[in-house]
PDB file of C-alpha atoms and ligand atoms in Angstrom:
ATOM      1  CA  MET O 264     -71.849  84.879  14.757  1.00 92.00           C
ATOM      2  CA  ASN O 265     -70.809  87.007  11.807  1.00 95.00           C
ATOM      3  CA  VAL O 266     -67.890  86.390   9.504  1.00 94.00           C
ATOM      4  CA  LYS O 267     -67.539  89.113   6.913  1.00 93.00           C
ATOM      5  CA  ASP O 268     -71.034  89.661   5.488  1.00 92.00           C
ATOM      6  CA  LYS O 269     -72.607  86.348   6.522  1.00 94.00           C
ATOM      7  CA  GLU O 270     -74.221  84.933   9.657  1.00 96.00           C
ATOM      8  CA  PHE O 271     -73.255  81.514  10.987  1.00 97.00           C
ATOM      9  CA  GLU O 272     -74.407  79.271  13.844  1.00 97.00           C
ATOM     10  CA  VAL O 273     -72.556  76.515  15.730  1.00 98.00           C
ATOM     11  CA  TYR O 274     -73.091  73.175  14.041  1.00 98.00           C
ATOM     12  CA  ILE O 275     -70.486  70.802  15.536  1.00 98.00           C
ATOM     13  CA  SER O 276     -68.890  71.718  18.866  1.00 98.00           C
ATOM     14  CA  GLU O 277     -65.185  71.500  19.589  1.00 98.00           C
ATOM     15  CA  ALA O 278     -65.869  68.751  22.163  1.00 98.00           C
ATOM     16  CA  LYS O 279     -67.675  66.611  19.577  1.00 98.00           C
ATOM     17  CA  ILE O 280     -64.947  67.164  17.003  1.00 98.00           C
ATOM     18  CA  LEU O 281     -62.257  66.094  19.467  1.00 98.00           C
ATOM     19  CA  GLU O 282     -64.210  63.046  20.600  1.00 98.00           C
ATOM     20  CA  ARG O 283     -64.736  61.873  17.011  1.00 98.00           C
ATOM     21  CA  THR O 284     -61.127  62.676  16.075  1.00 98.00           C
ATOM     22  CA  ARG O 285     -59.886  60.437  18.910  1.00 98.00           C
ATOM     23  CA  GLU O 286     -62.158  57.618  17.713  1.00 98.00           C
ATOM     24  CA  ILE O 287     -60.698  57.887  14.216  1.00 98.00           C
ATOM     25  CA  ALA O 288     -57.142  57.927  15.601  1.00 98.00           C
ATOM     26  CA  THR O 289     -57.879  54.788  17.619  1.00 98.00           C
ATOM     27  CA  LYS O 290     -58.993  53.021  14.431  1.00 98.00           C
ATOM     28  CA  ILE O 291     -55.902  54.204  12.566  1.00 98.00           C
ATOM     29  CA  ASN O 292     -53.683  53.040  15.449  1.00 98.00           C
ATOM     30  CA  GLU O 293     -55.178  49.559  15.113  1.00 98.00           C
ATOM     31  CA  GLU O 294     -55.346  49.353  11.331  1.00 98.00           C
ATOM     32  CA  PHE O 295     -51.918  50.880  10.569  1.00 98.00           C
ATOM     33  CA  LYS O 296     -49.942  49.324  13.410  1.00 97.00           C
ATOM     34  CA  ASP O 297     -46.565  48.244  11.947  1.00 95.00           C
ATOM     35  CA  GLN O 298     -47.465  49.903   8.602  1.00 98.00           C
ATOM     36  CA  ASP O 299     -45.271  52.989   9.110  1.00 98.00           C
ATOM     37  CA  PRO O 300     -47.897  55.325   7.570  1.00 98.00           C
ATOM     38  CA  LEU O 301     -47.061  58.691   6.063  1.00 98.00           C
ATOM     39  CA  PHE O 302     -49.846  61.183   6.800  1.00 98.00           C
ATOM     40  CA  ILE O 303     -50.200  63.981   4.264  1.00 97.00           C
ATOM     41  CA  GLY O 304     -52.290  66.971   5.356  1.00 97.00           C
ATOM     42  CA  ILE O 305     -53.878  69.029   2.590  1.00 96.00           C
ATOM     43  CA  LEU O 306     -53.407  72.715   3.384  1.00 95.00           C
ATOM     44  CA  ASN O 307     -54.823  75.111   4.335  1.00 94.00           C
ATOM     45  CA  GLY O 308     -58.083  73.663   5.602  1.00 96.00           C
ATOM     46  CA  SER O 309     -56.797  70.529   7.341  1.00 98.00           C
ATOM     47  CA  PHE O 310     -54.276  72.136   9.691  1.00 98.00           C
ATOM     48  CA  MET O 311     -56.381  71.955  12.881  1.00 98.00           C
ATOM     49  CA  PHE O 312     -57.804  68.508  12.214  1.00 98.00           C
ATOM     50  CA  ALA O 313     -54.351  67.167  11.310  1.00 98.00           C
ATOM     51  CA  ALA O 314     -52.884  68.553  14.556  1.00 98.00           C
ATOM     52  CA  ASP O 315     -55.589  67.063  16.798  1.00 98.00           C
ATOM     53  CA  LEU O 316     -55.598  63.758  14.916  1.00 98.00           C
ATOM     54  CA  MET O 317     -51.827  63.378  15.173  1.00 98.00           C
ATOM     55  CA  LYS O 318     -51.882  64.079  18.918  1.00 98.00           C
ATOM     56  CA  ALA O 319     -54.014  60.938  19.288  1.00 98.00           C
ATOM     57  CA  VAL O 320     -52.015  58.784  16.852  1.00 98.00           C
ATOM     58  CA  ASP O 321     -49.533  56.713  18.843  1.00 98.00           C
ATOM     59  CA  ILE O 322     -47.979  54.395  16.249  1.00 98.00           C
ATOM     60  CA  PRO O 323     -44.685  55.116  14.446  1.00 98.00           C
ATOM     61  CA  SER O 324     -45.624  57.467  11.601  1.00 98.00           C
ATOM     62  CA  GLU O 325     -44.609  60.610   9.737  1.00 97.00           C
ATOM     63  CA  ILE O 326     -46.606  63.665   8.782  1.00 97.00           C
ATOM     64  CA  THR O 327     -46.062  66.177   6.033  1.00 96.00           C
ATOM     65  CA  PHE O 328     -48.223  68.788   4.330  1.00 96.00           C
ATOM     66  CA  ILE O 329     -48.941  69.755   0.749  1.00 95.00           C
ATOM     67  CA  LYS O 330     -50.962  72.415  -0.985  1.00 93.00           C
ATOM     68  CA  VAL O 331     -53.254  71.984  -3.927  1.00 86.00           C
ATOM     69  CA  SER O 332     -53.018  74.793  -6.388  1.00 71.00           C
ATOM     70  CA  SER O 333     -55.843  75.494  -8.789  1.00 65.00           C
ATOM     71  CA  TYR O 334     -55.146  77.154 -12.063  1.00 57.00           C
ATOM     72  CA  GLN O 335     -57.043  77.714 -15.277  1.00 51.00           C
ATOM     73  CA  ALA O 336     -55.616  75.424 -17.917  1.00 47.00           C
ATOM     74  CA  THR O 337     -54.956  77.141 -21.227  1.00 47.00           C
ATOM     75  CA  GLN O 338     -56.361  74.350 -23.381  1.00 46.00           C
ATOM     76  CA  SER O 339     -59.417  73.427 -21.356  1.00 44.00           C
ATOM     77  CA  THR O 340     -62.321  75.088 -19.687  1.00 46.00           C
ATOM     78  CA  GLY O 341     -62.003  73.251 -16.389  1.00 53.00           C
ATOM     79  CA  LYS O 342     -59.733  74.078 -13.482  1.00 61.00           C
ATOM     80  CA  VAL O 343     -56.715  71.858 -13.119  1.00 58.00           C
ATOM     81  CA  LYS O 344     -55.460  70.996  -9.652  1.00 67.00           C
ATOM     82  CA  GLU O 345     -51.854  70.254  -8.956  1.00 72.00           C
ATOM     83  CA  LEU O 346     -50.099  69.132  -5.813  1.00 78.00           C
ATOM     84  CA  VAL O 347     -47.378  71.428  -4.559  1.00 82.00           C
ATOM     85  CA  GLY O 348     -44.646  70.909  -1.997  1.00 86.00           C
ATOM     86  CA  LEU O 349     -44.312  67.154  -1.684  1.00 90.00           C
ATOM     87  CA  GLN O 350     -40.744  66.420  -0.633  1.00 87.00           C
ATOM     88  CA  GLN O 351     -40.945  62.884   0.719  1.00 89.00           C
ATOM     89  CA  ASN O 352     -40.432  59.874  -1.455  1.00 94.00           C
ATOM     90  CA  ILE O 353     -43.785  58.099  -1.226  1.00 96.00           C
ATOM     91  CA  PHE O 354     -42.771  55.018  -3.207  1.00 97.00           C
ATOM     92  CA  ASN O 355     -43.976  51.875  -1.406  1.00 98.00           C
ATOM     93  CA  ARG O 356     -45.371  53.923   1.529  1.00 98.00           C
ATOM     94  CA  ASN O 357     -48.810  53.644   3.106  1.00 98.00           C
ATOM     95  CA  ILE O 358     -50.274  57.099   2.596  1.00 98.00           C
ATOM     96  CA  ILE O 359     -53.116  58.595   4.637  1.00 98.00           C
ATOM     97  CA  LEU O 360     -54.425  61.833   3.142  1.00 98.00           C
ATOM     98  CA  ILE O 361     -55.889  64.197   5.744  1.00 98.00           C
ATOM     99  CA  GLU O 362     -58.544  66.530   4.365  1.00 97.00           C
ATOM    100  CA  ASP O 363     -60.924  68.994   6.005  1.00 97.00           C
ATOM    101  CA  ILE O 364     -63.907  68.299   3.766  1.00 96.00           C
ATOM    102  CA  VAL O 365     -64.854  66.262   0.735  1.00 95.00           C
ATOM    103  CA  ASP O 366     -67.504  68.136  -1.216  1.00 93.00           C
ATOM    104  CA  THR O 367     -67.697  67.172  -4.915  1.00 92.00           C
ATOM    105  CA  GLY O 368     -64.640  64.983  -4.396  1.00 93.00           C
ATOM    106  CA  ARG O 369     -62.911  66.456  -7.451  1.00 90.00           C
ATOM    107  CA  THR O 370     -59.895  67.674  -5.457  1.00 89.00           C
ATOM    108  CA  MET O 371     -59.315  64.247  -3.958  1.00 93.00           C
ATOM    109  CA  GLU O 372     -59.851  62.519  -7.286  1.00 92.00           C
ATOM    110  CA  HIS O 373     -57.116  64.633  -8.915  1.00 89.00           C
ATOM    111  CA  LEU O 374     -54.752  64.201  -5.985  1.00 92.00           C
ATOM    112  CA  ILE O 375     -55.127  60.446  -5.929  1.00 94.00           C
ATOM    113  CA  THR O 376     -54.416  60.236  -9.663  1.00 92.00           C
ATOM    114  CA  ASP O 377     -51.215  62.268  -9.140  1.00 91.00           C
ATOM    115  CA  PHE O 378     -50.153  60.299  -6.064  1.00 94.00           C
ATOM    116  CA  LYS O 379     -50.687  56.926  -7.753  1.00 95.00           C
ATOM    117  CA  GLU O 380     -48.047  57.828 -10.336  1.00 94.00           C
ATOM    118  CA  LEU O 381     -45.500  58.022  -7.499  1.00 95.00           C
ATOM    119  CA  GLY O 382     -45.974  54.354  -6.602  1.00 97.00           C
ATOM    120  CA  PRO O 383     -47.251  54.285  -3.005  1.00 98.00           C
ATOM    121  CA  LYS O 384     -48.163  50.944  -1.444  1.00 98.00           C
ATOM    122  CA  SER O 385     -51.618  52.217  -0.475  1.00 98.00           C
ATOM    123  CA  ILE O 386     -53.583  55.465  -0.330  1.00 98.00           C
ATOM    124  CA  SER O 387     -56.350  56.031   2.240  1.00 98.00           C
ATOM    125  CA  ILE O 388     -58.497  59.119   2.714  1.00 98.00           C
ATOM    126  CA  CYS O 389     -59.282  60.558   6.136  1.00 98.00           C
ATOM    127  CA  SER O 390     -61.690  63.489   5.939  1.00 98.00           C
ATOM    128  CA  LEU O 391     -63.201  65.301   8.895  1.00 98.00           C
ATOM    129  CA  LEU O 392     -66.328  66.242   6.945  1.00 98.00           C
ATOM    130  CA  TYR O 393     -68.077  64.689   3.993  1.00 97.00           C
ATOM    131  CA  LYS O 394     -71.082  65.953   2.009  1.00 96.00           C
ATOM    132  CA  PRO O 395     -72.530  62.797   0.395  1.00 95.00           C
ATOM    133  CA  GLU O 396     -75.174  64.772  -1.535  1.00 94.00           C
ATOM    134  CA  ALA O 397     -72.486  66.793  -3.307  1.00 92.00           C
ATOM    135  CA  LEU O 398     -70.186  63.926  -4.272  1.00 91.00           C
ATOM    136  CA  LYS O 399     -69.500  63.673  -8.000  1.00 91.00           C
ATOM    137  CA  ALA O 400     -66.399  61.505  -7.991  1.00 90.00           C
ATOM    138  CA  ASP O 401     -65.799  57.817  -7.465  1.00 91.00           C
ATOM    139  CA  LEU O 402     -64.089  57.913  -4.081  1.00 94.00           C
ATOM    140  CA  ASP O 403     -63.597  55.504  -1.226  1.00 95.00           C
ATOM    141  CA  ILE O 404     -63.286  57.577   1.949  1.00 97.00           C
ATOM    142  CA  ARG O 405     -61.882  55.210   4.568  1.00 98.00           C
ATOM    143  CA  TYR O 406     -62.214  57.500   7.606  1.00 98.00           C
ATOM    144  CA  VAL O 407     -64.990  60.100   7.882  1.00 98.00           C
ATOM    145  CA  GLY O 408     -65.561  62.315  10.903  1.00 98.00           C
ATOM    146  CA  PHE O 409     -69.062  63.562  10.129  1.00 98.00           C
ATOM    147  CA  GLU O 410     -71.411  63.252   7.165  1.00 98.00           C
ATOM    148  CA  ILE O 411     -73.079  66.626   6.729  1.00 97.00           C
ATOM    149  CA  PRO O 412     -75.779  68.106   4.477  1.00 96.00           C
ATOM    150  CA  ASN O 413     -74.893  70.132   1.417  1.00 94.00           C
ATOM    151  CA  ARG O 414     -74.580  73.482   3.223  1.00 94.00           C
ATOM    152  CA  PHE O 415     -71.592  75.777   3.614  1.00 95.00           C
ATOM    153  CA  VAL O 416     -69.568  75.322   6.818  1.00 96.00           C
ATOM    154  CA  LEU O 417     -66.630  77.149   8.376  1.00 96.00           C
ATOM    155  CA  GLY O 418     -64.365  77.096  11.397  1.00 98.00           C
ATOM    156  CA  TYR O 419     -61.818  74.598  12.741  1.00 98.00           C
ATOM    157  CA  GLY O 420     -59.573  75.247   9.739  1.00 97.00           C
ATOM    158  CA  LEU O 421     -62.299  75.886   7.170  1.00 96.00           C
ATOM    159  CA  ASP O 422     -62.629  79.434   5.857  1.00 95.00           C
ATOM    160  CA  TYR O 423     -65.082  81.796   4.311  1.00 94.00           C
ATOM    161  CA  ASP O 424     -63.090  83.980   1.928  1.00 93.00           C
ATOM    162  CA  GLY O 425     -59.977  83.557   4.082  1.00 93.00           C
ATOM    163  CA  TYR O 426     -61.655  84.225   7.450  1.00 95.00           C
ATOM    164  CA  GLY O 427     -62.928  81.948  10.214  1.00 96.00           C
ATOM    165  CA  ARG O 428     -60.205  79.293  10.127  1.00 97.00           C
ATOM    166  CA  ASN O 429     -59.298  80.094  13.746  1.00 98.00           C
ATOM    167  CA  LEU O 430     -62.735  79.231  15.178  1.00 98.00           C
ATOM    168  CA  ARG O 431     -62.746  76.257  17.560  1.00 98.00           C
ATOM    169  CA  ASP O 432     -66.161  74.907  16.545  1.00 98.00           C
ATOM    170  CA  ILE O 433     -67.617  74.175  13.122  1.00 98.00           C
ATOM    171  CA  TYR O 434     -70.321  76.625  12.046  1.00 98.00           C
ATOM    172  CA  GLN O 435     -73.011  76.386   9.411  1.00 97.00           C
ATOM    173  CA  LEU O 436     -74.348  79.193   7.298  1.00 94.00           C
ATOM    174  CA  LYS O 437     -77.576  80.459   8.883  1.00 92.00           C
ATOM    175  CA  GLU O 438     -80.554  80.255   6.529  1.00 81.00           C
TER     176      GLU O 438
HETATM  177  P1  LIG Q 281     -64.200  69.338  -3.645  1.00 87.29           P
HETATM  178  O1  LIG Q 281     -63.102  69.231  -4.657  1.00 87.29           O
HETATM  179  O2  LIG Q 281     -64.396  68.054  -2.862  1.00 87.29           O
HETATM  180  O3  LIG Q 281     -65.489  69.830  -4.235  1.00 87.29           O
HETATM  181  O4  LIG Q 281     -63.826  70.507  -2.670  1.00 87.29           O
HETATM  182  C1  LIG Q 281     -62.969  70.366  -1.639  1.00 87.29           C
HETATM  183  C2  LIG Q 281     -62.530  71.716  -1.118  1.00 87.29           C
HETATM  184  O5  LIG Q 281     -63.535  72.735  -1.271  1.00 87.29           O
HETATM  185  C3  LIG Q 281     -62.265  71.609   0.354  1.00 87.29           C
HETATM  186  O6  LIG Q 281     -60.936  71.210   0.619  1.00 87.29           O
HETATM  187  C4  LIG Q 281     -62.570  73.012   0.831  1.00 87.29           C
HETATM  188  O7  LIG Q 281     -61.424  73.816   0.698  1.00 87.29           O
HETATM  189  C5  LIG Q 281     -63.649  73.525  -0.116  1.00 87.29           C
HETATM  190  N1  LIG Q 281     -65.007  73.379   0.451  1.00 87.29           N
HETATM  191  C6  LIG Q 281     -65.972  72.546   0.045  1.00 87.29           C
HETATM  192  N2  LIG Q 281     -67.105  72.686   0.776  1.00 87.29           N
HETATM  193  C7  LIG Q 281     -66.818  73.637   1.710  1.00 87.29           C
HETATM  194  C8  LIG Q 281     -67.589  74.227   2.781  1.00 87.29           C
HETATM  195  O8  LIG Q 281     -68.754  73.921   3.068  1.00 87.29           O
HETATM  196  N3  LIG Q 281     -66.934  75.180   3.515  1.00 87.29           N
HETATM  197  C9  LIG Q 281     -65.651  75.557   3.271  1.00 87.29           C
HETATM  198  N4  LIG Q 281     -65.139  76.486   4.060  1.00 87.29           N
HETATM  199  N5  LIG Q 281     -64.914  75.024   2.255  1.00 87.29           N
HETATM  200  C10 LIG Q 281     -65.487  74.068   1.501  1.00 87.29           C
END
């Protein structure tokens, strides 16, 4: 399968993704029963995972979405990430962040630092994919769909240069 100039092959099928997503939701239903969690999906990549996960969550809960914007800071060489679009008051709430993939973990690390300043009761991470070999941050990922090797993936919300988010399965770059 070609997306733009690259060739990809199916890596995790839609059926497997849905099966694993339901298992995660079952755990969340048990562990957050009576906790009134606020799910926060990180756009754009998490939109499909968040939708399927929430269809299997059956406890009282809310969901909202935010974006992370990256910009080049004037005083530093590194990219600074900022959360955009959070409207809910998260003070004293149990937050579950829904992410498509944790790669180096830098995005999550920045987000958690920002969220902590807003005084939530707890923050948990739920990521569909996780590349342990790439991790450079000190992160505790409470719910992981699949641990994958350090290779580029797309589909099911994840893009290659803007394309491929609509694919039902997860694909891996063909070597
Ligand atoms: P991190 O800050 O953990 O290095 O990067 C997280 C973000 O990088 C993800 O939310 C995702 O947008 C992007 N990313 C990391 N690895 C991949 C990958 O293999 N495929 C795609 N499509 N995006 C990735």
